[in-house]
C-alpha positions as a Python dict, from the first residue, in 0.01 Angstrom:
ca = {
    (1, 'M'): (0, 0, 0),
    (2, 'A'): (-229, 118, -282),
    (3, 'E'): (-343, -129, -533),
    (4, 'E'): (-176, -90, -872),
    (5, 'K'): (-392, 23, -1167),
    (6, 'S'): (-430, -227, -1447),
    (7, 'Y'): (-351, -98, -1798),
    (8, 'Y'): (-557, -270, -2065),
    (9, 'M'): (-380, -294, -2401),
    (10, 'T'): (-334, -506, -2704),
    (11, 'Q'): (-12, -702, -2754),
    (12, 'E'): (86, -441, -3017),
    (13, 'G'): (35, -160, -2764),
    (14, 'K'): (252, -338, -2509),
    (15, 'Q'): (527, -385, -2770),
    (16, 'K'): (513, -6, -2847),
    (17, 'L'): (565, 65, -2476),
    (18, 'E'): (851, -183, -2459),
    (19, 'N'): (1018, -13, -2762),
    (20, 'E'): (969, 332, -2605),
    (21, 'L'): (1118, 206, -2272),
    (22, 'H'): (1421, 65, -2460),
    (23, 'Y'): (1471, 394, -2649),
    (24, 'L'): (1433, 600, -2324),
    (25, 'K'): (1684, 382, -2136),
    (26, 'T'): (1948, 336, -2405),
    (27, 'E'): (1944, 651, -2617),
    (28, 'R'): (1738, 930, -2455),
    (29, 'R'): (1887, 890, -2111),
    (30, 'Q'): (2245, 911, -2260),
    (31, 'E'): (2155, 1221, -2462),
    (32, 'V'): (2040, 1401, -2150),
    (33, 'V'): (2349, 1299, -1951),
    (34, 'E'): (2560, 1440, -2232),
    (35, 'R'): (2363, 1768, -2224),
    (36, 'I'): (2432, 1794, -1851),
    (37, 'K'): (2805, 1738, -1901),
    (38, 'I'): (2822, 2006, -2162),
    (39, 'A'): (2616, 2248, -1957),
    (40, 'R'): (2847, 2198, -1662),
    (41, 'G'): (3127, 2329, -1873),
    (42, 'F'): (2954, 2664, -1906),
    (43, 'G'): (3056, 2768, -1558),
    (44, 'D'): (2861, 2876, -1252),
    (45, 'L'): (2565, 2632, -1213),
    (46, 'S'): (2354, 2877, -1014),
    (47, 'E'): (2308, 3102, -1322),
    (48, 'N'): (2330, 2834, -1587),
    (49, 'S'): (1997, 2799, -1774),
    (50, 'E'): (2132, 2522, -2003),
    (51, 'Y'): (2216, 2314, -1694),
    (52, 'D'): (1872, 2380, -1538),
    (53, 'S'): (1705, 2288, -1864),
    (54, 'A'): (1897, 1970, -1897),
    (55, 'K'): (1825, 1865, -1531),
    (56, 'E'): (1453, 1929, -1593),
    (57, 'E'): (1462, 1713, -1909),
    (58, 'Q'): (1644, 1442, -1709),
    (59, 'A'): (1364, 1452, -1448),
    (60, 'F'): (1107, 1421, -1725),
    (61, 'V'): (1282, 1126, -1885),
    (62, 'E'): (1327, 941, -1562),
    (63, 'S'): (960, 1004, -1471),
    (64, 'R'): (848, 870, -1810),
    (65, 'I'): (1071, 563, -1772),
    (66, 'S'): (916, 495, -1433),
    (67, 'H'): (563, 542, -1571),
    (68, 'V'): (621, 318, -1874),
    (69, 'E'): (776, 44, -1657),
    (70, 'N'): (472, 60, -1435),
    (71, 'M'): (229, 33, -1734),
    (72, 'I'): (426, -269, -1868),
    (73, 'R'): (436, -433, -1526),
    (74, 'N'): (58, -394, -1482),
    (75, 'A'): (-42, -466, -1838),
    (76, 'V'): (-348, -674, -1904),
    (77, 'I'): (-334, -799, -2261),
    (78, 'I'): (-669, -778, -2438),
    (79, 'E'): (-762, -1107, -2601),
    (80, 'N'): (-1037, -1107, -2854),
    (81, 'D'): (-1298, -1355, -2731),
    (82, 'N'): (-1475, -1488, -3042),
    (83, 'Q'): (-1767, -1638, -2837),
    (84, 'N'): (-1992, -1355, -2965),
    (85, 'P'): (-1833, -1191, -3273),
    (86, 'D'): (-2121, -940, -3294),
    (87, 'M'): (-2074, -801, -2944),
    (88, 'V'): (-1864, -487, -2879),
    (89, 'S'): (-1580, -568, -2645),
    (90, 'L'): (-1223, -449, -2562),
    (91, 'G'): (-986, -499, -2855),
    (92, 'K'): (-1257, -494, -3123),
    (93, 'S'): (-1331, -240, -3389),
    (94, 'V'): (-1686, -106, -3394),
    (95, 'T'): (-1861, 81, -3672),
    (96, 'F'): (-2160, 287, -3576),
    (97, 'Q'): (-2388, 549, -3729),
    (98, 'E'): (-2510, 856, -3549),
    (99, 'L'): (-2886, 871, -3579),
    (100, 'P'): (-3089, 985, -3754),
    (101, 'E'): (-2875, 1054, -4064),
    (102, 'G'): (-2512, 1071, -3946),
    (103, 'D'): (-2204, 927, -4122),
    (104, 'E'): (-2061, 593, -4013),
    (105, 'E'): (-1754, 606, -3786),
    (106, 'T'): (-1519, 327, -3697),
    (107, 'Y'): (-1312, 299, -3380),
    (108, 'T'): (-1108, 32, -3211),
    (109, 'I'): (-1171, 14, -2833),
    (110, 'V'): (-850, -20, -2647),
    (111, 'G'): (-714, 50, -2300),
    (112, 'S'): (-634, 403, -2202),
    (113, 'A'): (-258, 333, -2233),
    (114, 'E'): (-279, 307, -2609),
    (115, 'A'): (-575, 528, -2694),
    (116, 'D'): (-513, 757, -2994),
    (117, 'P'): (-827, 907, -3149),
    (118, 'F'): (-625, 1022, -3450),
    (119, 'E'): (-547, 656, -3529),
    (120, 'G'): (-907, 552, -3460),
    (121, 'K'): (-834, 402, -3113),
    (122, 'I'): (-1054, 518, -2829),
    (123, 'S'): (-1009, 440, -2461),
    (124, 'N'): (-1245, 193, -2287),
    (125, 'D'): (-1283, 476, -2032),
    (126, 'S'): (-1428, 718, -2293),
    (127, 'P'): (-1808, 794, -2283),
    (128, 'M'): (-1851, 645, -2632),
    (129, 'A'): (-1674, 319, -2554),
    (130, 'K'): (-1843, 282, -2213),
    (131, 'S'): (-2183, 316, -2384),
    (132, 'L'): (-2102, 71, -2668),
    (133, 'L'): (-1930, -207, -2466),
    (134, 'G'): (-2150, -513, -2426),
    (135, 'H'): (-2392, -415, -2703),
    (136, 'E'): (-2438, -601, -3035),
    (137, 'V'): (-2471, -522, -3407),
    (138, 'G'): (-2806, -368, -3488),
    (139, 'E'): (-2867, -219, -3141),
    (140, 'Q'): (-2938, 144, -3083),
    (141, 'V'): (-2740, 297, -2800),
    (142, 'T'): (-2765, 627, -2616),
    (143, 'V'): (-2434, 792, -2556),
    (144, 'M'): (-2383, 1073, -2305),
    (145, 'T'): (-2128, 1314, -2448),
    (146, 'P'): (-2008, 1649, -2314),
    (147, 'G'): (-2238, 1805, -2584),
    (148, 'G'): (-2538, 1605, -2468),
    (149, 'E'): (-2700, 1275, -2554),
    (150, 'I'): (-2662, 1120, -2898),
    (151, 'E'): (-2820, 802, -3040),
    (152, 'V'): (-2606, 568, -3243),
    (153, 'K'): (-2674, 238, -3418),
    (154, 'I'): (-2402, -32, -3414),
    (155, 'V'): (-2349, -129, -3780),
    (156, 'K'): (-2051, -372, -3760),
    (157, 'V'): (-1805, -526, -3511),
    (158, 'D'): (-1470, -670, -3624),
}
């Protein structure tokens, strides 16, 4: 049997997944079942696009439920170790400046399950996070991006 993948996340991220799972199981699943019932009433199922659409949605919802359950089951909660408060690690926010004259940017490094760049959360699997992890405030780090190498300086870690 294949080894299960670990999903690194904060306690907040796990709670969001648990809330999503509850919604999917209690509300969304029922909505889809109701759509299927209504679509069945439209007659011949072989030419019923409403029925086909509802069944596809049901498959999507069931797949998402299975995936979220797996992520919760294999969740590894990120605990902030305060042994070295200036070191970039999972669960911490890092502010860096692109050199030579770039603006400062701040991101929180989280597991891939809760990454959301629009909320300032980047995956620990991203090139930026991989390059920054383990480095400390004041260090210059080379980051390989799809657009080429960039140099950044770590300004702050929270």
